[in-house]
Amino acid sequence: MSSNLVIVYHRQPYEEVEVDGRIEYRENKSPNGIVPTLKSFFGRFNSGAWVAWKEAEDPTDPGFDRVIEIDDQYGRYTVSRLPLSPEQVTSFYHVSSKEAFWPILHGFKERYNYDPVDWPTFREVNWAFAEAAAAEAAKGAIVWVHDYNLWLVPGYLRKLRPDVKISFFHHTPFPGANMFNVLPWRREIIESLLACDVIGFHIPRYVNNFVSSARSLCDVTVETREPVKPELGSQATALTERSLPTRISYEGKGINLQASPVGVDVDFIAEVAGRPETADKVAEIKEELGEAQLILSVGRTDYTKGGIEQLLSYERLLETRPDLRGRVRLMHVSVAANTNMVAYEAIQTELEQIAGRINGRFGSFEWQPLALVSRAVPFTDLVAYYRAADVAWITPLADGMNLVAKEFCAARTDGDGVLVLSEFAGAAVEMASAVITNPFSAKSMDSAISSALAMEEEERRVRMREMRAIVAKQDIRFWAEDQMQAFDSADMPEEAEIPAS
Ligand code: GDG
């Protein structure tokens, strides 16, 4: 019970590697940029802790230390590992979170799979996270919970520790009542979230949706509504809003709501982009391309990312524009998260089929229209591809934010390059200067990629300048400051005694 900041995130903040029989903790290689950002918060507090799960054949005798001390570039912090059995992991993470919640969060009712959900296990795992957080938090600490797989943690934690401030950040979209209420556990989830002091989302639309869902289930009062800041929606696209509730109350308790888009580490990306090795790699890629233009697409293998729709659009492009054959190449990086889930395997298979068909239909020995890359590309190479690309083609069907779009702009210190961005990515509300497209419309997809390939340099540079300005302004430090302010402005927890355990 000694940490002023407790981060509750399902994954551990490092990778464990066995070297000569000893465990070493290394930076995560997995393609997700949020972990280092969260760890950087430890530098802002006297003492920090992280709560995550770790698989154990027998959770009663896990064979590892439950709590360890880490001392890395982010400082010293404690990591509390909850031993979960493989069955618990499958049930809580792969089934409840990924098969039931994920499709609803992203608006895919038809993919929602209710039958296999074991709700008691979901509760049990969330309870274990709440207990571990309660054990680490100092009196009055901030407990910062991340994402939908830990939805029940705030409610449990509030009972265990009425003295702490609870902040919850959603990395995904949040749906309105029509969609959210498909979940039979809707009331329990909303009541748990209403135990928070702060609830954060990327953009105003998700805040409005959350309030619509909450009000359909509980007597929630909107205390304050504010106009949306111009940086979060100057031009009307599918996800823009005019105003958002910033404070609500429920059963006499105030809750601050926040629209705070996660940004990227612009300085780091610019530094990587400026390295001589990156320039060498860019030259290598360009030589390989010859006269061809490079279209780059990067994302996880997930139906929400719209990979299939994108490949079909590319196929139509090559079909209808014979002049582009031999003069354009698509690098489609689609990396599977480490899940072995049937839904994702089916997408991978379909991507491979369409990619094979495109290469077969249009390719030759000298020219391959498409490279489907299913393994993670090292980040330094990814930056070189961002630099070498003529067009970044980022067209998710639904996406909380989409950091790839921002990374692309951050890497373009040369001021060139075109971003084609789905209007259903949260990032679109900030980046209206992208070529905005609707991935549900073949016509819109096809005309966006065609016009991006044909765009004159002057227009490319104007748009890139505008996007780079916003990405630099609302970078990861901006988000961090916003989070810190949100912690500070939350109501002081009641002067309650910590219940004896
Ligand atoms: C969730 C929400 C929200 C991808 N391929 C490679 C690679 N990546 C890195 C990118 C980027 C990250 O993965 C992907 O971030 P996104 O934001 O685009 O998407 P999700 O993983 O779905 O993240 C999303 C985010 O949380 C943050 O709140 O924006 O909406 O779904 O950083 O660079 N990195 C490397 N090789 C790859 O092949 N090294």
Coordinates of C-alpha atoms and ligand atoms in Angstrom, one line a residue:
M1 CA 0.0 0.0 0.0
S2 CA 2.6 2.5 -1.0
S3 CA 2.1 3.6 -4.6
N4 CA 0.7 7.1 -5.5
L5 CA -0.1 5.9 -9.0
V6 CA -1.3 2.4 -9.8
I7 CA -1.8 1.6 -13.5
V8 CA -4.1 -1.3 -14.1
Y9 CA -3.6 -2.6 -17.6
H10 CA -4.1 -6.2 -18.7
R11 CA -0.7 -6.7 -20.2
Q12 CA 2.6 -6.7 -18.4
P13 CA 4.8 -3.6 -19.1
Y14 CA 7.7 -5.6 -20.5
E15 CA 8.6 -8.9 -22.1
E16 CA 10.2 -11.7 -20.1
V17 CA 13.1 -13.3 -21.7
E18 CA 15.1 -16.2 -20.2
V19 CA 18.8 -15.7 -20.5
D20 CA 21.1 -18.5 -19.1
G21 CA 18.3 -19.7 -16.8
R22 CA 17.6 -16.2 -15.5
I23 CA 14.6 -14.0 -16.4
E24 CA 15.4 -10.6 -17.9
Y25 CA 12.8 -8.0 -18.4
R26 CA 12.9 -6.2 -21.8
E27 CA 10.9 -3.5 -23.6
N28 CA 7.9 -4.9 -25.3
K29 CA 8.4 -5.7 -29.0
S30 CA 4.7 -6.2 -29.6
P31 CA 3.1 -3.7 -32.0
N32 CA 1.3 -1.5 -29.7
G33 CA 2.8 1.9 -28.7
I34 CA 0.8 2.6 -25.5
V35 CA 2.8 0.7 -22.9
P36 CA 5.9 3.0 -23.0
T37 CA 3.6 6.0 -22.7
L38 CA 1.9 4.7 -19.7
K39 CA 5.2 3.8 -18.1
S40 CA 6.5 7.3 -18.6
F41 CA 3.9 8.4 -16.0
F42 CA 5.9 6.7 -13.3
G43 CA 8.5 9.6 -13.7
R44 CA 5.8 12.0 -12.4
F45 CA 4.9 10.2 -9.2
N46 CA 6.9 9.3 -6.1
S47 CA 6.1 5.7 -6.3
G48 CA 4.3 3.7 -8.9
A49 CA 2.8 0.2 -9.4
W50 CA 1.5 -1.7 -12.4
V51 CA -1.1 -4.5 -12.2
A52 CA -1.3 -7.1 -15.0
W53 CA -2.0 -10.8 -15.5
K54 CA 0.4 -13.6 -16.0
E55 CA -0.6 -17.0 -17.1
A56 CA 0.0 -19.9 -14.6
E57 CA -1.0 -23.5 -14.9
D58 CA -1.9 -23.5 -11.3
P59 CA -2.8 -20.0 -10.0
T60 CA -2.6 -21.2 -6.4
D61 CA 1.0 -22.1 -6.9
P62 CA 2.1 -20.0 -9.9
G63 CA 5.8 -20.7 -9.8
F64 CA 6.7 -16.9 -10.0
D65 CA 6.8 -14.0 -7.7
R66 CA 3.5 -12.2 -7.6
V67 CA 5.1 -8.8 -7.0
I68 CA 8.4 -7.7 -8.5
E69 CA 10.4 -4.5 -8.5
I70 CA 11.4 -3.1 -11.9
D71 CA 14.1 -0.5 -12.3
D72 CA 14.3 0.7 -15.9
Q73 CA 14.6 3.9 -17.9
Y74 CA 11.2 4.9 -16.6
G75 CA 12.2 4.7 -12.9
R76 CA 11.5 2.2 -10.2
Y77 CA 8.1 0.7 -9.9
T78 CA 6.3 -2.4 -8.7
V79 CA 4.7 -4.9 -11.0
S80 CA 1.9 -7.0 -9.5
R81 CA 1.2 -10.1 -11.6
L82 CA -2.1 -11.8 -11.1
P83 CA -1.7 -15.5 -11.8
L84 CA -4.6 -16.6 -14.1
S85 CA -5.1 -20.1 -15.4
P86 CA -5.1 -20.6 -19.2
E87 CA -8.9 -21.2 -18.9
Q88 CA -9.4 -17.9 -17.1
V89 CA -7.3 -16.1 -19.7
T90 CA -9.3 -17.6 -22.5
S91 CA -12.6 -16.9 -20.8
F92 CA -11.9 -13.4 -19.6
Y93 CA -9.8 -12.1 -22.5
H94 CA -10.4 -14.1 -25.7
V95 CA -14.1 -14.8 -25.1
S96 CA -15.8 -12.1 -23.0
S97 CA -13.6 -9.3 -24.1
K98 CA -12.8 -10.1 -27.7
E99 CA -15.8 -12.1 -28.9
A100 CA -18.5 -10.2 -27.0
F101 CA -17.3 -6.7 -26.1
W102 CA -15.0 -5.9 -29.0
P103 CA -17.6 -6.3 -31.8
I104 CA -20.2 -4.2 -29.8
L105 CA -17.7 -1.5 -29.1
H106 CA -16.9 -1.2 -32.8
G107 CA -20.5 -1.5 -33.9
F108 CA -20.5 -5.1 -35.4
K109 CA -23.6 -6.6 -33.8
E110 CA -23.5 -9.5 -36.2
R111 CA -20.1 -10.6 -34.9
Y112 CA -21.2 -10.5 -31.3
N113 CA -20.9 -13.9 -29.7
Y114 CA -22.9 -14.2 -26.4
D115 CA -23.1 -18.0 -25.9
P116 CA -19.6 -18.8 -24.7
V117 CA -19.3 -15.9 -22.2
D118 CA -18.8 -17.0 -18.7
W119 CA -19.7 -14.0 -16.7
P120 CA -18.8 -15.3 -13.2
T121 CA -15.2 -15.7 -14.5
F122 CA -15.1 -12.2 -16.0
R123 CA -16.2 -10.9 -12.6
E124 CA -13.7 -13.1 -10.7
V125 CA -10.8 -11.8 -12.8
N126 CA -11.9 -8.2 -12.6
W127 CA -12.2 -8.6 -8.8
A128 CA -8.7 -10.0 -8.7
F129 CA -7.4 -6.9 -10.5
A130 CA -9.3 -4.6 -8.1
E131 CA -7.9 -6.4 -5.1
A132 CA -4.3 -6.2 -6.4
A133 CA -4.8 -2.5 -7.2
A134 CA -6.2 -1.9 -3.7
A135 CA -3.2 -3.7 -2.2
E136 CA -0.8 -1.4 -4.0
A137 CA -2.5 2.0 -3.7
A138 CA -1.4 4.4 -1.0
K139 CA -4.1 6.4 0.7
G140 CA -5.6 8.9 -1.7
A141 CA -3.6 7.4 -4.6
I142 CA -4.7 7.6 -8.3
V143 CA -5.7 4.3 -9.7
W144 CA -5.7 4.5 -13.5
V145 CA -7.6 1.6 -15.2
H146 CA -7.3 0.9 -18.9
D147 CA -9.8 -0.5 -21.3
Y148 CA -13.0 -2.5 -21.6
N149 CA -11.6 -5.9 -20.4
L150 CA -11.4 -4.3 -16.9
W151 CA -14.8 -2.6 -16.9
L152 CA -15.8 -4.0 -13.5
V153 CA -12.7 -3.0 -11.7
P154 CA -13.8 0.6 -10.7
G155 CA -17.0 -0.7 -9.0
Y156 CA -15.1 -3.3 -7.0
L157 CA -12.2 -1.0 -6.2
R158 CA -14.6 1.7 -4.9
K159 CA -15.9 -0.8 -2.4
L160 CA -12.4 -1.9 -1.3
R161 CA -10.9 1.6 -1.3
P162 CA -13.3 4.6 -1.1
D163 CA -10.3 6.8 -0.5
V164 CA -8.6 6.5 -3.9
K165 CA -9.2 8.5 -7.1
I166 CA -10.2 6.2 -10.0
S167 CA -9.6 7.2 -13.6
F168 CA -10.6 5.0 -16.5
F169 CA -9.4 5.4 -20.0
H170 CA -11.1 3.7 -23.0
H171 CA -8.8 3.0 -26.0
T172 CA -11.6 1.8 -28.2
P173 CA -14.7 3.6 -29.4
F174 CA -17.7 3.7 -27.0
P175 CA -21.1 2.9 -28.6
G176 CA -24.4 4.6 -28.0
A177 CA -27.3 2.9 -26.2
N178 CA -28.7 1.1 -29.3
M179 CA -25.5 -0.8 -29.6
F180 CA -24.2 -1.0 -26.1
N181 CA -27.4 -2.4 -24.7
V182 CA -26.9 -5.5 -26.8
L183 CA -24.7 -6.5 -23.8
P184 CA -26.9 -8.3 -21.2
W185 CA -24.4 -7.1 -18.5
R186 CA -24.9 -3.5 -19.5
R187 CA -26.2 -2.2 -16.2
E188 CA -23.5 -3.8 -14.1
I189 CA -20.8 -2.4 -16.5
I190 CA -22.2 1.1 -16.5
E191 CA -22.7 1.1 -12.7
S192 CA -19.1 0.1 -12.3
L193 CA -17.9 2.9 -14.6
L194 CA -20.0 5.4 -12.7
A195 CA -17.9 4.6 -9.6
C196 CA -15.0 6.4 -11.3
D197 CA -13.9 10.0 -10.7
V198 CA -12.8 10.5 -14.3
I199 CA -13.7 8.6 -17.4
G200 CA -11.6 9.3 -20.5
F201 CA -12.2 8.7 -24.2
H202 CA -10.4 9.7 -27.3
I203 CA -13.0 11.9 -28.9
P204 CA -16.3 13.8 -28.0
R205 CA -18.4 11.3 -30.0
Y206 CA -17.5 8.5 -27.6
V207 CA -18.3 10.7 -24.5
N208 CA -21.7 11.5 -26.0
N209 CA -22.3 7.8 -26.7
F210 CA -21.2 6.8 -23.2
V211 CA -23.7 9.3 -21.7
S212 CA -26.5 8.0 -24.0
S213 CA -25.8 4.4 -22.8
A214 CA -25.5 5.4 -19.1
R215 CA -28.7 7.5 -19.2
S216 CA -30.6 4.6 -20.8
L217 CA -29.8 2.5 -17.7
C218 CA -29.2 4.8 -14.7
D219 CA -30.5 8.1 -13.4
V220 CA -27.5 10.1 -14.6
T221 CA -27.6 13.9 -14.7
V222 CA -25.5 16.0 -17.1
E223 CA -24.1 18.8 -14.9
T224 CA -21.9 20.5 -17.5
R225 CA -21.9 20.5 -21.3
E226 CA -19.3 22.3 -23.3
P227 CA -18.7 23.1 -27.0
V228 CA -16.1 20.9 -28.7
K229 CA -12.7 22.5 -29.0
P230 CA -11.8 23.3 -32.7
E231 CA -8.8 20.9 -32.5
L232 CA -11.3 18.0 -32.0
G233 CA -13.6 18.6 -34.9
S234 CA -13.3 21.7 -37.0
Q235 CA -14.9 20.1 -40.1
A236 CA -17.9 17.8 -40.2
T237 CA -17.0 14.2 -40.7
A238 CA -18.8 11.1 -39.5
L239 CA -17.4 11.3 -36.0
T240 CA -17.5 15.0 -35.3
E241 CA -19.7 16.5 -32.6
R242 CA -20.7 20.0 -31.7
S243 CA -20.7 19.7 -27.9
L244 CA -20.0 17.1 -25.1
P245 CA -20.9 16.6 -21.5
T246 CA -17.9 17.2 -19.3
R247 CA -19.4 16.4 -15.9
I248 CA -22.2 14.1 -14.9
S249 CA -23.5 13.0 -11.5
Y250 CA -24.9 9.8 -10.3
E251 CA -26.3 9.1 -6.8
G252 CA -24.8 12.4 -5.5
K253 CA -21.3 11.8 -6.9
G254 CA -19.7 13.9 -9.6
I255 CA -17.8 12.3 -12.5
N256 CA -15.6 14.2 -14.9
L257 CA -15.7 13.1 -18.5
Q258 CA -12.9 13.7 -20.9
A259 CA -12.3 13.7 -24.6
S260 CA -8.5 13.3 -24.8
P261 CA -7.0 11.8 -28.0
V262 CA -3.9 9.7 -27.5
G263 CA -1.0 11.1 -29.5
V264 CA 2.3 9.8 -30.6
D265 CA 5.9 10.6 -29.5
V266 CA 6.6 13.1 -32.3
D267 CA 10.1 13.9 -31.2
F268 CA 11.2 10.3 -31.0
I269 CA 9.7 9.5 -34.4
A270 CA 11.4 12.6 -35.9
E271 CA 14.6 11.5 -34.4
V272 CA 14.3 8.0 -35.9
A273 CA 13.3 9.6 -39.3
G274 CA 16.4 11.7 -39.2
R275 CA 18.9 8.9 -38.6
P276 CA 21.4 8.2 -41.4
E277 CA 20.4 4.5 -41.2
T278 CA 16.8 5.5 -41.9
A279 CA 17.9 7.5 -44.9
D280 CA 19.8 4.5 -46.2
K281 CA 16.8 2.3 -45.8
V282 CA 14.6 4.8 -47.6
A283 CA 17.0 5.0 -50.5
E284 CA 17.0 1.2 -50.6
I285 CA 13.2 1.1 -50.7
K286 CA 13.1 3.8 -53.4
E287 CA 15.6 2.0 -55.6
E288 CA 13.6 -1.2 -55.3
L289 CA 10.4 0.8 -56.3
G290 CA 12.0 2.4 -59.3
E291 CA 9.3 4.6 -60.9
A292 CA 6.5 3.0 -59.0
Q293 CA 4.5 4.8 -56.3
L294 CA 4.3 3.2 -52.9
I295 CA 1.0 2.9 -51.0
L296 CA 1.5 1.8 -47.4
S297 CA -1.1 0.3 -45.1
V298 CA -0.3 -0.8 -41.5
G299 CA -2.6 -2.3 -38.9
R300 CA -3.5 -5.3 -36.8
T301 CA -5.3 -8.2 -38.5
D302 CA -8.7 -7.5 -37.2
Y303 CA -12.1 -7.0 -39.0
T304 CA -12.4 -3.5 -37.6
K305 CA -9.3 -2.5 -39.5
G306 CA -11.0 -2.9 -42.9
G307 CA -8.1 -4.8 -44.5
I308 CA -10.4 -6.9 -46.7
E309 CA -12.3 -3.9 -48.0
Q310 CA -9.1 -2.1 -48.7
L311 CA -7.6 -5.0 -50.8
L312 CA -10.8 -5.2 -52.7
S313 CA -10.5 -1.5 -53.5
Y314 CA -6.9 -2.0 -54.6
E315 CA -8.1 -4.8 -56.9
R316 CA -10.7 -2.5 -58.5
L317 CA -8.1 0.2 -58.9
L318 CA -5.9 -2.1 -60.9
E319 CA -8.9 -3.4 -62.8
T320 CA -10.2 0.0 -63.8
R321 CA -6.9 1.8 -64.2
P322 CA -4.6 -0.3 -66.4
D323 CA -2.3 2.8 -66.6
L324 CA -1.3 2.1 -63.0
R325 CA -0.2 -1.5 -63.5
G326 CA 3.5 -1.6 -63.1
R327 CA 3.5 1.9 -61.6
V328 CA 2.1 1.4 -58.1
R329 CA 2.8 -1.0 -55.3
L330 CA 0.9 -1.7 -52.1
M331 CA 2.7 -2.8 -49.0
H332 CA 0.0 -4.1 -46.7
V333 CA 1.3 -4.8 -43.2
S334 CA -1.2 -6.7 -41.2
V335 CA 0.1 -8.2 -38.0
A336 CA -2.0 -10.6 -35.9
A337 CA -2.2 -10.0 -32.2
N338 CA -1.1 -13.0 -30.2
T339 CA -4.5 -14.5 -29.8
N340 CA -5.1 -17.6 -32.0
M341 CA -8.7 -16.7 -32.4
V342 CA -10.9 -18.2 -35.1
A343 CA -12.3 -14.8 -36.2
Y344 CA -8.8 -13.4 -36.8
E345 CA -7.5 -16.6 -38.5
A346 CA -10.4 -16.3 -40.9
I347 CA -9.5 -12.7 -41.8
Q348 CA -5.8 -13.7 -42.3
T349 CA -6.9 -16.4 -44.7
E350 CA -9.1 -14.1 -46.6
L351 CA -6.4 -11.4 -46.8
E352 CA -4.0 -14.0 -48.2
Q353 CA -6.6 -15.2 -50.7
I354 CA -7.3 -11.7 -52.0
A355 CA -3.6 -10.8 -52.0
G356 CA -2.8 -13.9 -54.0
R357 CA -5.5 -13.3 -56.4
I358 CA -4.4 -9.7 -57.0
N359 CA -0.8 -10.7 -57.6
G360 CA -1.9 -13.6 -59.8
R361 CA -4.3 -11.4 -61.9
F362 CA -2.1 -8.4 -62.4
G363 CA 1.4 -9.3 -61.4
S364 CA 4.4 -10.4 -63.5
F365 CA 7.9 -11.6 -62.9
E366 CA 9.1 -8.0 -62.9
W367 CA 6.2 -6.4 -60.9
Q368 CA 4.3 -7.6 -57.9
P369 CA 1.4 -5.3 -57.2
L370 CA 1.1 -6.2 -53.5
A371 CA 3.3 -7.3 -50.7
L372 CA 1.2 -8.7 -47.8
V373 CA 3.4 -8.6 -44.7
S374 CA 2.1 -10.6 -41.8
R375 CA 5.1 -10.4 -39.4
A376 CA 5.8 -7.3 -37.3
V377 CA 8.3 -4.9 -39.1
P378 CA 10.9 -3.4 -36.7
F379 CA 9.8 0.1 -35.8
T380 CA 12.9 1.8 -37.3
D381 CA 12.1 0.1 -40.6
L382 CA 8.5 1.1 -40.3
V383 CA 9.6 4.7 -40.1
A384 CA 11.6 4.2 -43.2
Y385 CA 8.5 2.9 -45.0
Y386 CA 6.5 5.8 -43.7
R387 CA 9.2 8.1 -45.3
A388 CA 9.3 6.2 -48.6
A389 CA 5.5 6.0 -49.0
D390 CA 3.7 8.2 -51.5
V391 CA 0.4 7.4 -49.8
A392 CA -0.5 6.0 -46.3
W393 CA -3.8 4.2 -46.8
I394 CA -5.5 3.8 -43.4
T395 CA -9.1 2.8 -43.8
P396 CA -10.5 1.1 -40.6
L397 CA -14.2 0.4 -40.5
A398 CA -14.0 1.5 -36.8
D399 CA -11.1 2.5 -34.7
G400 CA -10.8 4.3 -31.4
M401 CA -8.1 6.6 -32.5
N402 CA -5.5 5.0 -34.9
L403 CA -1.9 5.9 -34.1
V404 CA -0.5 4.7 -37.4
A405 CA -2.0 7.7 -39.1
K406 CA -0.3 10.0 -36.7
E407 CA 3.0 8.2 -36.8
F408 CA 3.0 8.6 -40.6
C409 CA 2.6 12.4 -40.3
A410 CA 5.2 12.6 -37.5
A411 CA 7.7 10.7 -39.7
R412 CA 7.2 13.1 -42.7
T413 CA 9.6 15.8 -41.6
D414 CA 10.2 16.3 -45.3
G415 CA 6.6 17.7 -45.5
D416 CA 5.5 15.4 -48.3
G417 CA 3.2 12.3 -48.5
V418 CA -0.5 11.9 -48.6
L419 CA -2.7 10.4 -45.9
V420 CA -5.9 8.7 -46.9
L421 CA -7.9 8.2 -43.7
S422 CA -11.2 6.6 -42.8
E423 CA -13.7 8.9 -41.3
F424 CA -14.5 6.2 -38.8
A425 CA -11.0 6.4 -37.2
G426 CA -11.1 8.7 -34.1
A427 CA -8.0 10.4 -35.6
A428 CA -10.2 11.8 -38.4
V429 CA -11.7 14.4 -36.2
E430 CA -8.3 15.9 -35.7
M431 CA -6.9 15.3 -39.2
A432 CA -9.4 16.9 -41.5
S433 CA -6.6 17.7 -44.0
A434 CA -6.2 14.0 -44.8
V435 CA -8.1 12.6 -47.8
I436 CA -11.0 11.5 -45.8
T437 CA -12.8 8.4 -47.1
N438 CA -15.8 6.2 -46.2
P439 CA -14.7 2.6 -46.1
F440 CA -18.3 1.4 -46.4
S441 CA -18.5 2.9 -49.8
A442 CA -16.6 1.4 -52.7
K443 CA -17.0 4.6 -54.6
S444 CA -15.5 6.7 -51.9
M445 CA -12.6 4.3 -51.3
D446 CA -11.8 4.1 -55.0
S447 CA -11.9 7.8 -55.6
A448 CA -9.9 8.6 -52.5
I449 CA -7.0 6.3 -53.5
S450 CA -7.0 7.5 -57.1
S451 CA -6.9 11.2 -56.1
A452 CA -4.2 10.6 -53.5
L453 CA -2.0 9.0 -56.1
A454 CA -2.6 11.9 -58.5
M455 CA -2.3 14.7 -56.0
E456 CA 0.0 17.5 -57.0
E457 CA 3.0 18.3 -54.7
E458 CA 1.7 21.7 -53.7
E459 CA -1.5 20.3 -52.3
R460 CA 0.3 17.4 -50.7
R461 CA 2.5 19.8 -48.8
V462 CA -0.3 22.1 -47.6
R463 CA -2.3 19.2 -46.3
M464 CA 0.8 17.5 -44.7
R465 CA 1.8 20.8 -43.0
E466 CA -1.7 21.1 -41.4
M467 CA -1.7 17.5 -40.3
R468 CA 1.8 17.7 -38.9
A469 CA 0.9 20.8 -36.9
I470 CA -2.0 19.1 -35.2
V471 CA -0.1 15.8 -34.6
A472 CA 2.8 17.8 -33.1
K473 CA 0.4 19.9 -30.9
Q474 CA -1.6 17.0 -29.6
D475 CA 1.3 14.6 -29.2
I476 CA 1.8 12.1 -26.4
R477 CA 3.1 14.7 -24.0
F478 CA -0.1 16.8 -24.6
W479 CA -2.2 13.7 -23.8
A480 CA -0.1 13.0 -20.7
E481 CA -0.6 16.6 -19.4
D482 CA -4.3 16.3 -20.1
Q483 CA -4.4 13.1 -18.1
M484 CA -2.5 14.7 -15.2
Q485 CA -4.9 17.7 -15.2
A486 CA -7.9 15.2 -15.2
F487 CA -6.4 13.5 -12.1
D488 CA -5.9 16.8 -10.4
S489 CA -9.4 18.2 -11.2
A490 CA -11.3 15.1 -10.1
D491 CA -13.2 15.5 -6.8
M492 CA -11.2 14.7 -3.7
P493 CA -12.2 11.2 -2.5
E494 CA -14.3 11.1 0.6
E495 CA -12.4 11.0 3.9
A496 CA -13.2 7.4 4.4
E497 CA -11.4 4.8 6.4
I498 CA -9.8 2.1 4.4
P499 CA -11.9 -1.0 5.2
A500 CA -9.9 -3.6 7.1
S501 CA -9.3 -6.6 4.9
Ligands
GDG1 C1 -5.9 0.4 -29.8 C2 -7.1 1.0 -30.5 C3 -6.1 3.3 -30.4 C4 1.5 -1.9 -36.2 N1 2.2 -2.8 -37.0 C5 3.5 -2.8 -36.6 C6 3.6 -1.9 -35.6 N2 2.4 -1.4 -35.3 C7 2.2 -0.4 -34.3 C8 1.9 1.0 -34.9 C9 1.1 1.6 -33.8 C10 0.4 0.5 -33.1 O1 1.0 -0.7 -33.5 C11 -1.1 0.3 -33.5 O2 -1.8 1.3 -32.9 P1 -3.2 1.8 -33.4 O3 -3.6 3.0 -32.6 O4 -3.2 2.1 -34.9 O5 -4.2 0.5 -33.2 P2 -4.5 -0.6 -32.0 O6 -3.4 -1.6 -31.8 O7 -5.8 -1.2 -32.5 O8 -4.8 0.2 -30.7 C12 -6.7 2.2 -31.3 C13 -5.0 2.7 -29.6 O9 -5.4 1.5 -28.9 C14 -4.4 3.7 -28.6 O10 -5.3 4.1 -27.7 O11 -5.5 4.3 -31.2 O12 -7.9 2.8 -31.9 O13 -7.8 0.0 -31.3 O14 1.9 2.2 -32.8 O15 3.2 1.6 -35.1 N3 4.8 -1.6 -35.0 C15 5.9 -2.3 -35.5 N4 5.8 -3.2 -36.5 C16 4.6 -3.4 -37.1 O16 4.6 -4.3 -38.0 N5 7.1 -2.1 -34.9

